[in-house]
């Protein structure tokens, strides 16, 4: 490995390791969400940056993440202190909630601690395998010419992915209330780069977005999956060709948003937080009633304005 590639791999290792450590630190106890998210990021690091970065990310992130989760677990704001002037009934209920949280956190630590070494070794091997073999399985997801090495993630494709992730996180961070169009860069990434990069962009953008602007609820990989599918589903439905028609774009986005935003997200909210299903689905449908046409219109406009550049990006 030459110096330039080593520096790139080391930088990606640092980025993915930091994200994976945060995912484990903000683990939604007692659901144990942080570890699966960490392993997903380890696989992503291996696929994108190679076996060295994958193995290093696996070992570093699980070692630090397990240490923090076992010895210095994250305590949500509502469990940190008791407000002044609280009524005796609420005080009793809050004290029980705090005791329950710490009991669950302690049980989590005592359960996972004996397997720490196994988890660290497994994560390192998983990252190595992802970089060594999984990248080869995905190499046909892009078209290349004779002057370009045939690999799943070229440097230009990584640059585009980083741009889409940054746009999605920025839009989500500066949203007004529940109004956000962060799904648009994720959908664009799938259209422009393909289903697999779109899936990765959606998943990573959700994790980074939560770290930058945490929601009121605990982090959960279920919503990371829906964000990843936001970039994946429209990309596999779009009709390939030199120019995308508005109707094709609209149908692809419509199907993707129906599955993710109107069906999966409300079902996950019902399952995890007991939010009313019909009310949640109705609210999501109202939002998508204007989001879907806008997304389709904006991407169709991009196709007309810079279609040649978008088609070139698909072939990188």
Backbone as numpy.savetxt, mean C-alpha at the origin, in Angstrom:
# Nx Ny Nz CAx CAy CAz Cx Cy Cz
28.28 -6.60 -8.21 27.43 -5.40 -8.21 28.31 -4.15 -8.21
28.14 -3.27 -9.21 28.95 -2.08 -9.26 28.49 -1.07 -8.21
29.27 0.00 -8.07 29.02 0.97 -7.01 27.67 1.64 -7.15
27.30 2.00 -8.40 26.03 2.69 -8.63 24.84 1.81 -8.25
24.90 0.54 -8.67 23.82 -0.37 -8.33 23.77 -0.64 -6.84
24.94 -0.70 -6.20 24.98 -0.93 -4.75 24.34 0.22 -4.00
24.64 1.45 -4.41 24.06 2.63 -3.75 22.54 2.65 -3.94
22.08 2.34 -5.16 20.64 2.31 -5.42 19.94 1.26 -4.57
20.55 0.06 -4.51 19.96 -1.02 -3.72 19.94 -0.66 -2.24
21.02 -0.02 -1.75 21.08 0.37 -0.35 20.02 1.42 -0.03
19.82 2.38 -0.94 18.81 3.41 -0.72 17.41 2.81 -0.68
17.11 1.91 -1.62 15.80 1.27 -1.63 15.61 0.40 -0.39
16.69 -0.27 0.05 16.62 -1.06 1.27 16.24 -0.19 2.46
16.85 0.99 2.56 16.56 1.90 3.66 15.11 2.37 3.63
14.62 2.71 2.44 13.24 3.19 2.31 12.24 2.11 2.68
12.40 0.93 2.10 11.46 -0.17 2.36 11.57 -0.65 3.80
12.77 -0.68 4.35 12.94 -1.10 5.75 12.23 -0.14 6.69
12.37 1.17 6.43 11.72 2.16 7.28 10.20 2.01 7.24
9.66 1.83 6.02 8.21 1.66 5.87 7.73 0.39 6.58
8.50 -0.70 6.44 8.11 -1.96 7.08 8.19 -1.86 8.60
9.20 -1.17 9.12 9.32 -0.99 10.57 8.14 -0.20 11.11
7.77 0.87 10.42 6.61 1.66 10.85 5.34 0.81 10.81
5.21 -0.03 9.78 4.03 -0.88 9.67 3.91 -1.81 10.87
5.02 -2.36 11.32 4.99 -3.24 12.49 4.79 -2.45 13.77
5.37 -1.26 13.84 5.23 -0.45 15.06 3.79 -0.01 15.26
3.10 0.34 14.17 1.71 0.76 14.26 0.75 -0.44 14.13
1.23 -1.62 14.46 0.43 -2.83 14.35 -0.90 -2.69 15.07
-1.97 -3.15 14.40 -3.32 -3.04 14.96 -3.58 -4.22 15.88
-3.05 -4.19 17.09 -3.23 -5.29 18.04 -4.71 -5.42 18.38
-5.23 -6.63 18.59 -4.51 -7.92 18.52 -4.68 -8.61 17.16
-4.92 -7.83 16.08 -5.19 -8.41 14.77 -3.90 -8.88 14.08
-2.73 -8.35 14.51 -1.45 -8.75 13.95 -1.35 -8.40 12.47
-1.59 -7.16 12.16 -1.57 -6.71 10.78 -0.17 -6.30 10.34
0.62 -5.75 11.26 1.92 -5.19 10.90 2.87 -6.18 10.26
2.93 -7.40 10.77 3.87 -8.39 10.24 3.55 -8.77 8.80
2.29 -9.07 8.43 2.01 -9.34 7.01 2.36 -8.18 6.10
2.07 -6.94 6.53 2.42 -5.77 5.72 3.93 -5.68 5.56
4.66 -5.94 6.64 6.12 -5.93 6.59 6.63 -6.93 5.55
6.08 -8.13 5.54 6.52 -9.17 4.61 6.18 -8.80 3.17
5.03 -8.14 2.98 4.67 -7.66 1.64 5.70 -6.66 1.13
6.12 -5.74 2.00 7.12 -4.76 1.62 8.47 -5.42 1.36
8.79 -6.46 2.10 10.03 -7.20 1.86 10.02 -7.81 0.45
8.89 -8.40 0.06 8.76 -8.97 -1.28 8.90 -7.87 -2.34
8.26 -6.72 -2.10 8.36 -5.60 -3.04 9.81 -5.15 -3.20
10.53 -5.05 -2.08 11.93 -4.63 -2.13 12.75 -5.61 -2.95
12.50 -6.91 -2.77 13.23 -7.91 -3.53 12.92 -7.84 -5.01
11.63 -7.71 -5.36 11.23 -7.66 -6.77 11.82 -6.45 -7.47
11.82 -5.32 -6.77 12.22 -4.07 -7.41 13.73 -3.88 -7.42
14.39 -4.17 -6.29 15.81 -3.84 -6.15 16.74 -5.05 -6.18
16.22 -6.27 -6.19 17.08 -7.44 -6.26 17.19 -8.19 -4.95
17.88 -9.34 -5.02 17.94 -10.23 -3.86 18.68 -9.62 -2.67
19.71 -8.80 -2.93 20.45 -8.17 -1.83 19.54 -7.26 -1.02
18.81 -6.38 -1.72 17.91 -5.45 -1.03 16.76 -6.20 -0.36
16.24 -7.24 -1.01 15.15 -8.01 -0.42 15.55 -8.68 0.88
16.71 -9.36 0.85 17.18 -10.05 2.05 17.51 -9.06 3.17
18.19 -7.97 2.81 18.55 -6.97 3.82 17.31 -6.32 4.42
16.33 -6.00 3.56 15.09 -5.40 4.06 14.37 -6.35 5.01
14.33 -7.64 4.66 13.68 -8.61 5.51 14.32 -8.71 6.88
15.63 -8.80 6.92 16.34 -8.95 8.20 16.24 -7.68 9.04
16.50 -6.52 8.41 16.50 -5.26 9.16 15.12 -4.92 9.68
14.12 -4.97 8.80 12.78 -4.53 9.19 12.17 -5.43 10.27
12.31 -6.75 10.12 11.73 -7.64 11.12 12.49 -7.56 12.45
13.81 -7.41 12.41 14.58 -7.31 13.65 14.17 -6.07 14.45
14.19 -4.91 13.79 13.84 -3.67 14.48 12.35 -3.64 14.81
11.51 -4.06 13.85 10.07 -4.04 14.07 9.65 -4.92 15.23
10.20 -6.13 15.32 9.86 -7.03 16.43 10.34 -6.47 17.76
11.54 -5.88 17.77 12.04 -5.29 19.01 11.10 -4.19 19.52
10.70 -3.30 18.60 9.80 -2.21 18.99 8.43 -2.74 19.41
7.92 -3.71 18.66 6.59 -4.22 18.93 6.53 -4.98 20.25
7.61 -5.63 20.61 7.63 -6.42 21.85 7.96 -5.55 23.06
8.89 -4.62 22.90 9.39 -3.85 24.04 8.84 -2.43 24.14
8.48 -1.82 23.00 8.03 -0.41 23.01 6.85 -0.25 22.05
5.81 -1.04 22.24 4.69 -1.02 21.31 3.99 0.34 21.31
3.40 0.65 20.16 2.71 1.93 19.98 1.40 1.95 20.75
1.18 3.05 21.46 -0.06 3.23 22.23 -0.89 4.33 21.57
-2.09 4.02 21.08 -2.94 5.06 20.48 -3.24 6.19 21.45
-3.53 7.34 20.90 -3.75 8.54 21.71 -4.83 8.34 22.77
-5.90 7.64 22.43 -7.03 7.51 23.36 -6.68 6.63 24.57
-5.57 5.88 24.50 -5.17 5.04 25.62 -3.99 5.62 26.40
-3.57 6.83 26.07 -2.37 7.39 26.70 -2.65 8.14 28.00
-3.80 8.78 28.09 -4.09 9.59 29.28 -5.59 9.64 29.51
-5.97 10.02 30.71 -7.38 10.15 31.08 -7.73 11.64 31.14
-8.69 12.09 30.35 -9.05 13.52 30.35 -9.58 13.98 31.71
-9.40 15.25 31.98 -9.91 15.82 33.23 -11.42 16.03 33.14
-12.08 15.93 34.28 -13.51 16.19 34.35 -14.37 15.10 33.74
-13.82 13.92 33.58 -14.59 12.84 32.98 -15.54 12.26 34.02
-16.70 11.83 33.58 -17.71 11.29 34.49 -17.26 9.93 35.02
-17.74 9.54 36.20 -17.34 8.24 36.77 -17.64 7.06 35.84
-18.78 7.11 35.14 -19.13 6.01 34.25 -18.13 5.89 33.09
-17.82 7.05 32.47 -16.86 7.04 31.37 -15.46 6.71 31.85
-15.13 7.16 33.09 -13.82 6.85 33.64 -13.64 5.35 33.81
-14.66 4.69 34.34 -14.58 3.24 34.54 -14.45 2.52 33.19
-15.21 2.97 32.21 -15.16 2.35 30.89 -13.79 2.56 30.23
-13.24 3.79 30.36 -11.93 4.08 29.77 -10.83 3.29 30.44
-10.89 3.16 31.76 -9.87 2.40 32.48 -9.89 0.93 32.06
-11.09 0.39 31.83 -11.19 -1.00 31.36 -10.61 -1.14 29.95
-10.86 -0.13 29.11 -10.33 -0.16 27.74 -8.81 -0.10 27.75
-8.26 0.76 28.60 -6.79 0.88 28.69 -6.18 -0.42 29.19
-6.79 -1.01 30.23 -6.27 -2.27 30.76 -6.37 -3.38 29.72
-7.47 -3.38 28.98 -7.66 -4.40 27.94 -6.62 -4.25 26.84
-6.35 -3.00 26.44 -5.36 -2.76 25.39 -3.99 -3.27 25.80
-3.56 -2.93 27.01 -2.23 -3.36 27.46 -2.17 -4.87 27.66
-3.28 -5.47 28.07 -3.31 -6.93 28.21 -3.14 -7.60 26.86
-3.84 -7.06 25.84 -3.74 -7.62 24.49 -2.35 -7.41 23.92
-1.78 -6.21 24.16 -0.43 -5.93 23.66 0.58 -6.86 24.31
0.44 -7.08 25.62 1.34 -7.99 26.32 1.20 -9.42 25.84
-0.03 -9.84 25.57 -0.26 -11.19 25.06 0.34 -11.34 23.66
0.19 -10.30 22.86 0.78 -10.31 21.52 2.29 -10.48 21.62
2.94 -9.70 22.48 4.39 -9.77 22.62 4.85 -11.14 23.11
4.15 -11.67 24.11 4.55 -12.97 24.66 4.33 -14.10 23.65
3.36 -13.93 22.75 3.08 -14.96 21.75 4.11 -14.95 20.63
4.48 -13.74 20.18 5.35 -13.63 19.01 6.83 -13.69 19.36
7.21 -13.33 20.58 8.62 -13.25 20.97 9.39 -14.55 20.77
8.84 -15.72 21.15 9.62 -16.96 20.99 9.95 -17.30 19.53
9.22 -16.72 18.61 9.42 -17.03 17.19 10.18 -15.93 16.45
10.77 -15.01 17.18 11.42 -13.86 16.55 12.52 -14.27 15.58
13.40 -15.16 16.00 14.52 -15.57 15.15 14.00 -16.26 13.89
12.99 -17.10 14.02 12.42 -17.78 12.86 11.83 -16.77 11.88
11.12 -15.77 12.42 10.51 -14.74 11.59 11.57 -13.95 10.84
12.65 -13.59 11.52 13.73 -12.81 10.89 14.38 -13.60 9.76
14.66 -14.88 10.01 15.28 -15.72 8.97 14.32 -15.90 7.79
13.04 -16.15 8.10 12.05 -16.33 7.04 11.92 -15.07 6.19
11.89 -13.89 6.83 11.77 -12.63 6.09 12.97 -12.41 5.18
14.17 -12.71 5.69 15.36 -12.56 4.86 15.34 -13.49 3.65
14.94 -14.74 3.86 14.83 -15.69 2.74 13.75 -15.29 1.76
12.63 -14.77 2.29 11.54 -14.33 1.42 11.98 -13.20 0.51
12.69 -12.23 1.08 13.20 -11.12 0.27 14.20 -11.58 -0.77
15.06 -12.54 -0.39 16.05 -13.06 -1.33 15.37 -13.81 -2.48
14.39 -14.65 -2.14 13.68 -15.41 -3.17 12.93 -14.48 -4.12
12.28 -13.43 -3.56 11.56 -12.48 -4.39 12.49 -11.80 -5.38
13.69 -11.44 -4.92 14.64 -10.79 -5.81 15.30 -11.73 -6.80
15.47 -12.99 -6.41 16.21 -13.94 -7.24 15.34 -14.56 -8.33
14.09 -14.90 -7.96 13.28 -15.67 -8.90 11.97 -14.99 -9.30
11.32 -14.29 -8.35 10.02 -13.71 -8.67 10.13 -12.63 -9.74
11.23 -11.87 -9.71 11.43 -10.84 -10.72 11.53 -11.46 -12.12
12.09 -12.65 -12.22 12.19 -13.32 -13.52 10.81 -13.74 -14.02
9.94 -14.15 -13.09 8.60 -14.55 -13.48 7.79 -13.38 -14.02
8.15 -12.16 -13.58 7.40 -10.98 -13.98 8.03 -10.23 -15.16
9.11 -10.75 -15.72 9.84 -10.00 -16.73 9.03 -9.76 -17.99
8.04 -10.61 -18.23 7.23 -10.45 -19.44 6.11 -9.44 -19.26
6.03 -8.77 -18.10 4.98 -7.77 -17.90 5.29 -6.47 -18.63
6.50 -6.32 -19.15 6.84 -5.13 -19.92 7.39 -5.55 -21.27
7.22 -4.68 -22.26 7.78 -4.91 -23.58 9.06 -4.10 -23.71
10.06 -4.71 -24.26 11.32 -4.02 -24.40 11.83 -4.19 -25.82
12.70 -3.25 -26.24 13.32 -3.39 -27.55 14.69 -4.05 -27.39
15.39 -4.19 -28.50 16.66 -4.90 -28.45 17.73 -4.16 -27.69
17.55 -2.88 -27.47 18.56 -2.09 -26.77 18.28 -2.02 -25.27
17.16 -2.56 -24.82 16.78 -2.46 -23.42 16.74 -3.83 -22.78
17.38 -4.03 -21.63 17.32 -5.33 -20.96 15.87 -5.69 -20.64
15.51 -6.95 -20.83 14.14 -7.40 -20.58 13.99 -7.75 -19.11
13.51 -6.83 -18.31 13.29 -7.08 -16.90 12.01 -6.41 -16.47
11.49 -6.87 -15.33 10.16 -6.43 -14.92 10.14 -4.95 -14.53
11.18 -4.47 -13.90 11.18 -3.11 -13.40 12.46 -2.39 -13.84
12.37 -1.65 -14.93 13.51 -0.87 -15.39 13.64 0.38 -14.53
14.77 1.08 -14.67 14.98 2.29 -13.88 13.94 3.36 -14.21
13.55 3.45 -15.49 12.53 4.44 -15.87 11.18 4.08 -15.28
10.86 2.77 -15.26 9.59 2.35 -14.68 9.57 2.63 -13.19
10.68 2.41 -12.50 10.76 2.72 -11.07 10.56 4.22 -10.83
11.11 5.04 -11.72 10.93 6.48 -11.60 9.47 6.86 -11.73
8.79 6.30 -12.72 7.37 6.57 -12.88 6.57 6.10 -11.66
6.90 4.91 -11.14 6.20 4.39 -9.97 6.38 5.33 -8.77
7.61 5.80 -8.57 7.86 6.73 -7.47 7.06 8.01 -7.62
6.95 8.49 -8.86 6.19 9.71 -9.11 4.71 9.51 -8.77
4.14 8.39 -9.21 2.73 8.13 -8.93 2.48 7.94 -7.44
3.39 7.27 -6.74 3.25 7.11 -5.28 3.27 8.46 -4.59
4.23 9.31 -4.98 4.33 10.64 -4.38 3.07 11.46 -4.63
2.53 11.40 -5.84 1.30 12.14 -6.16 0.13 11.64 -5.33
-0.02 10.32 -5.22 -1.13 9.76 -4.45 -1.04 10.15 -2.98
0.16 10.08 -2.41 0.33 10.45 -1.00 0.08 11.93 -0.79
0.59 12.76 -1.70 0.41 14.21 -1.57 -1.07 14.59 -1.64
-1.79 14.02 -2.60 -3.21 14.33 -2.74 -3.99 13.85 -1.53
-3.65 12.67 -1.01 -4.35 12.14 0.16 -4.03 12.97 1.41
-2.79 13.45 1.52 -2.39 14.22 2.70 -3.09 15.56 2.77
-3.28 16.20 1.63 -3.88 17.53 1.61 -5.36 17.51 1.22
-6.01 16.37 1.49 -7.45 16.28 1.19 -8.25 17.15 2.16
-9.45 17.49 1.76 -10.35 18.28 2.59 -11.44 17.35 3.10
-11.40 17.04 4.40 -12.37 16.12 4.96 -12.25 14.76 4.30
-13.38 14.23 3.80 -13.40 12.95 3.11 -13.22 13.08 1.60
-13.06 14.32 1.13 -12.93 14.54 -0.31 -11.47 14.38 -0.71
-11.20 13.40 -1.53 -9.84 13.15 -1.98 -9.88 12.46 -3.33
-8.91 12.79 -4.17 -8.80 12.17 -5.48 -7.49 11.39 -5.58
-7.06 10.83 -4.43 -5.79 10.12 -4.42 -5.84 8.84 -5.25
-7.04 8.34 -5.55 -7.14 7.14 -6.38 -6.73 7.37 -7.82
-6.80 8.63 -8.28 -6.51 8.90 -9.69 -5.06 8.58 -10.07
-4.04 9.02 -9.30 -2.67 8.64 -9.67 -2.45 7.13 -9.63
-3.13 6.44 -8.71 -2.99 4.99 -8.62 -3.57 4.32 -9.87
-4.76 4.77 -10.29 -5.37 4.23 -11.51 -4.50 4.54 -12.72
-3.98 5.75 -12.78 -3.09 6.13 -13.90 -1.86 5.23 -13.95
-1.31 4.90 -12.78 -0.11 4.06 -12.76 -0.40 2.69 -13.38
-1.58 2.15 -13.12 -1.93 0.87 -13.73 -2.11 0.98 -15.23
-2.80 2.04 -15.67 -2.99 2.25 -17.11 -1.65 2.45 -17.83
-0.78 3.24 -17.24 0.47 3.62 -17.90 1.52 2.53 -17.82
1.67 1.90 -16.63 2.78 0.99 -16.41 2.40 -0.49 -16.45
1.11 -0.79 -16.24 0.68 -2.18 -16.24 0.08 -2.59 -14.91
-0.58 -3.75 -14.86 -1.29 -4.18 -13.64 -0.39 -4.39 -12.43
0.77 -5.05 -12.61 1.63 -5.34 -11.46 2.22 -4.06 -10.87
2.82 -3.15 -11.66 3.27 -1.88 -11.08 2.11 -1.08 -10.47
0.92 -1.11 -11.10 -0.23 -0.42 -10.53 -0.61 -0.98 -9.18
-0.55 -2.30 -9.04 -0.83 -2.96 -7.75 0.17 -2.50 -6.69
1.46 -2.49 -7.04 2.48 -2.07 -6.08 2.35 -0.60 -5.71
2.08 0.24 -6.70 1.91 1.67 -6.43 0.76 1.90 -5.46
-0.38 1.24 -5.69 -1.53 1.40 -4.81 -1.25 0.94 -3.39
-0.61 -0.22 -3.25 -0.32 -0.73 -1.92 0.68 0.12 -1.16
1.78 0.50 -1.82 2.81 1.31 -1.16 2.27 2.70 -0.83
1.49 3.29 -1.73 0.92 4.61 -1.49 0.01 4.61 -0.26
-0.75 3.53 -0.07 -1.62 3.44 1.11 -0.80 3.38 2.39
0.27 2.59 2.39 1.10 2.47 3.59 1.79 3.78 3.92
2.40 4.39 2.91 3.09 5.66 3.13 2.09 6.76 3.52
0.92 6.75 2.87 -0.10 7.74 3.21 -0.57 7.63 4.63
-0.69 6.40 5.15 -1.10 6.22 6.55 -0.03 6.75 7.49
1.24 6.52 7.15 2.32 7.00 8.00 2.37 8.52 8.03
2.09 9.15 6.88 2.13 10.61 6.79 0.91 11.23 7.46
-0.26 10.63 7.21 -1.50 11.16 7.79 -2.35 9.99 8.28
-2.12 9.54 9.53 -2.88 8.39 10.05 -4.37 8.71 10.13
-5.19 7.69 9.87 -6.63 7.85 9.99 -7.06 7.66 11.44
-8.34 7.86 11.70 -8.84 7.71 13.06 -8.82 6.27 13.52
-8.85 5.32 12.59 -8.83 3.90 12.93 -7.42 3.35 12.81
-7.20 2.17 13.35 -5.90 1.54 13.29 -5.57 1.12 11.86
-4.28 1.00 11.58 -3.84 0.57 10.25 -4.31 -0.87 10.01
-4.75 -1.16 8.79 -5.19 -2.51 8.48 -4.84 -2.83 7.04
-4.27 -4.01 6.84 -3.81 -4.42 5.51 -4.97 -4.61 4.54
-6.20 -4.78 5.05 -7.35 -4.94 4.17 -7.52 -3.73 3.26
-7.30 -2.53 3.82 -7.45 -1.31 3.03 -6.24 -1.09 2.12
-5.09 -1.63 2.52 -3.93 -1.62 1.63 -4.21 -2.47 0.40
-4.89 -3.59 0.61 -5.26 -4.46 -0.51 -6.22 -3.75 -1.47
-7.22 -3.06 -0.93 -8.17 -2.36 -1.81 -7.46 -1.25 -2.59
-6.51 -0.57 -1.95 -5.75 0.47 -2.65 -4.91 -0.15 -3.77
-4.31 -1.30 -3.49 -3.52 -1.98 -4.52 -4.40 -2.43 -5.68
-5.60 -2.95 -5.37 -6.51 -3.38 -6.42 -7.03 -2.20 -7.24
-7.03 -1.01 -6.65 -7.42 0.19 -7.39 -6.52 0.42 -8.60
-5.24 0.10 -8.45 -4.32 0.22 -9.58 -4.28 -1.00 -10.47
-4.73 -2.15 -9.94 -4.62 -3.41 -10.67 -5.82 -3.69 -11.57
-7.03 -3.55 -11.02 -8.23 -3.98 -11.74 -8.46 -3.19 -13.03
-8.46 -1.84 -13.01 -8.68 -1.12 -14.28 -7.62 -1.44 -15.33
-6.39 -1.71 -14.89 -5.30 -1.97 -15.84 -5.49 -3.29 -16.58
-6.10 -4.29 -15.93 -6.30 -5.56 -16.61 -7.57 -5.54 -17.47
-8.42 -4.53 -17.27 -9.66 -4.43 -18.04 -9.53 -3.54 -19.27
-8.55 -2.64 -19.26 -8.42 -1.70 -20.36 -8.06 -2.44 -21.64
-8.64 -2.04 -22.75 -8.36 -2.65 -24.04 -7.07 -2.06 -24.60
-6.09 -2.91 -24.83 -4.80 -2.44 -25.30 -4.88 -1.96 -26.74
-4.15 -0.92 -27.02 -4.13 -0.38 -28.38 -3.30 0.89 -28.41
-3.22 1.49 -29.58 -2.44 2.72 -29.71 -3.11 3.90 -29.03
-4.44 3.84 -28.93 -5.16 4.95 -28.32 -6.35 4.41 -27.55
-6.50 4.87 -26.30 -7.59 4.41 -25.46 -8.83 5.26 -25.70
-9.98 4.61 -25.93 -11.23 5.32 -26.11 -11.83 5.65 -24.75
-12.59 6.76 -24.70 -13.17 7.21 -23.44 -14.06 6.13 -22.83
-14.87 5.45 -23.64 -15.78 4.44 -23.12 -15.01 3.30 -22.47
-13.91 2.88 -23.09 -13.10 1.81 -22.52 -12.50 2.25 -21.18
-12.01 3.47 -21.14 -11.43 4.00 -19.90 -12.49 4.07 -18.81
-13.67 4.58 -19.16 -14.75 4.74 -18.19 -15.17 3.38 -17.62
-15.34 2.39 -18.48 -15.78 1.07 -18.01 -14.74 0.44 -17.10
-13.46 0.56 -17.45 -12.40 -0.02 -16.63 -12.37 0.62 -15.25
-12.46 1.94 -15.20 -12.45 2.64 -13.91 -13.73 2.33 -13.13
-14.87 2.29 -13.83 -16.15 2.02 -13.19 -16.13 0.66 -12.48
-15.69 -0.39 -13.18 -15.65 -1.72 -12.59 -14.69 -1.77 -11.40
-13.51 -1.16 -11.57 -12.53 -1.16 -10.49 -13.02 -0.46 -9.24
-13.65 0.72 -9.41 -14.11 1.48 -8.25 -15.33 0.83 -7.60
-16.18 0.19 -8.39 -17.32 -0.53 -7.82 -16.83 -1.64 -6.90
-15.85 -2.41 -7.39 -15.34 -3.54 -6.61 -14.62 -3.07 -5.36
-13.76 -2.07 -5.49 -12.92 -1.66 -4.36 -13.64 -0.70 -3.41
-14.09 0.43 -3.94 -14.61 1.50 -3.08 -16.04 1.26 -2.59
-16.88 0.66 -3.42 -18.30 0.53 -3.07 -18.62 -0.83 -2.46
-17.82 -1.86 -2.78 -18.09 -3.18 -2.22 -17.08 -3.57 -1.13
-15.79 -3.62 -1.46 -14.81 -4.14 -0.52 -14.61 -3.25 0.70
-14.41 -1.95 0.48 -14.15 -1.06 1.62 -15.29 -1.06 2.63
-16.57 -0.89 2.21 -17.65 -0.97 3.20 -17.72 -2.33 3.91
-17.47 -3.42 3.19 -17.48 -4.73 3.83 -16.37 -4.86 4.87
-15.18 -4.35 4.55 -14.08 -4.38 5.51 -14.40 -3.49 6.72
-15.02 -2.34 6.50 -15.37 -1.45 7.60 -16.43 -2.08 8.51
-17.35 -2.83 7.91 -18.35 -3.55 8.71 -17.68 -4.63 9.54
-16.79 -5.38 8.92 -16.13 -6.49 9.59 -15.19 -6.02 10.69
-14.42 -4.96 10.42 -13.39 -4.52 11.36 -13.89 -3.54 12.41
-14.78 -2.62 12.01 -15.18 -1.54 12.91 -16.68 -1.48 13.16
-17.42 -2.41 12.58 -18.87 -2.48 12.76 -19.57 -1.21 12.26
-19.03 -0.61 11.20 -19.70 0.53 10.58 -20.91 0.03 9.79
-22.02 0.76 9.81 -23.23 0.30 9.10 -22.97 0.13 7.61
-23.29 -1.05 7.08 -22.94 -1.39 5.70 -23.66 -0.52 4.68
-24.99 -0.40 4.81 -25.77 0.32 3.80 -25.38 1.80 3.77
-25.22 2.40 4.95 -24.84 3.82 5.01 -23.46 4.04 4.40
-22.53 3.14 4.69 -21.17 3.27 4.16 -21.15 3.09 2.64
-21.90 2.10 2.15 -21.95 1.88 0.71 -22.64 3.03 -0.01
-23.67 3.59 0.61 -24.37 4.73 0.00 -23.44 5.93 -0.11
-22.71 6.20 0.98 -21.77 7.32 0.97 -20.68 7.12 -0.09
-20.18 5.89 -0.20 -19.15 5.60 -1.20 -19.70 5.73 -2.61
-20.94 5.29 -2.81 -21.55 5.39 -4.14 -21.74 6.84 -4.57
-22.13 7.68 -3.61 -22.31 9.11 -3.91 -20.97 9.72 -4.33
-19.92 9.37 -3.61 -18.59 9.90 -3.94 -18.14 9.42 -5.31
-18.33 8.13 -5.59 -17.89 7.58 -6.87 -18.73 8.07 -8.04
-19.95 8.55 -7.76 -20.81 9.06 -8.83 -20.17 10.23 -9.55
-19.34 11.02 -8.83 -18.62 12.10 -9.51 -17.14 11.77 -9.71
-16.59 10.89 -8.88 -15.17 10.57 -9.02 -14.90 9.77 -10.29
-15.72 8.76 -10.57 -15.48 7.90 -11.74 -15.50 8.69 -13.05
-16.53 9.51 -13.31 -16.51 10.29 -14.55 -15.32 11.25 -14.63
-14.97 11.87 -13.48 -13.83 12.79 -13.48 -12.53 12.05 -13.78
-12.33 10.89 -13.13 -11.12 10.10 -13.39 -11.03 9.74 -14.88
-12.15 9.28 -15.45 -12.17 8.90 -16.86 -11.89 10.09 -17.77
-12.50 11.21 -17.45 -12.30 12.42 -18.26 -10.84 12.88 -18.19
-10.27 12.92 -16.98 -8.90 13.39 -16.81 -7.92 12.48 -17.55
-8.11 11.15 -17.43 -7.16 10.26 -18.10 -7.32 10.32 -19.61
-8.57 10.43 -20.08 -8.79 10.57 -21.52 -8.14 11.84 -22.04
-8.20 12.91 -21.24 -7.55 14.16 -21.63 -6.04 13.99 -21.69
-5.49 13.22 -20.72 -4.05 12.96 -20.75 -3.67 12.15 -21.99
-4.51 11.19 -22.34 -4.26 10.38 -23.54 -4.20 11.25 -24.79
-5.12 12.20 -24.88 -5.14 13.08 -26.06 -3.94 14.02 -26.06
-3.56 14.50 -24.86 -2.49 15.50 -24.80 -1.10 14.89 -24.92
-0.87 13.82 -24.18 0.49 13.23 -24.15 0.43 11.73 -24.37
-0.46 11.29 -25.25 -0.63 9.86 -25.49 0.64 9.17 -25.92
1.43 9.84 -26.76 2.67 9.22 -27.23 3.64 8.96 -26.08
3.71 9.91 -25.13 4.60 9.72 -23.98 4.10 8.60 -23.08
2.78 8.50 -22.91 2.22 7.44 -22.07 2.49 6.07 -22.68
2.33 5.96 -23.99 2.60 4.70 -24.66 4.08 4.34 -24.58
4.94 5.35 -24.61 6.37 5.09 -24.46 6.69 4.59 -23.05
5.98 5.16 -22.05 6.19 4.72 -20.67 5.80 3.28 -20.49
4.77 2.82 -21.18 4.31 1.43 -21.06 5.38 0.47 -21.55
6.21 0.90 -22.48 7.19 0.00 -23.09 8.56 0.06 -22.44
8.69 0.89 -21.37 10.00 1.03 -20.74 10.36 -0.26 -20.00
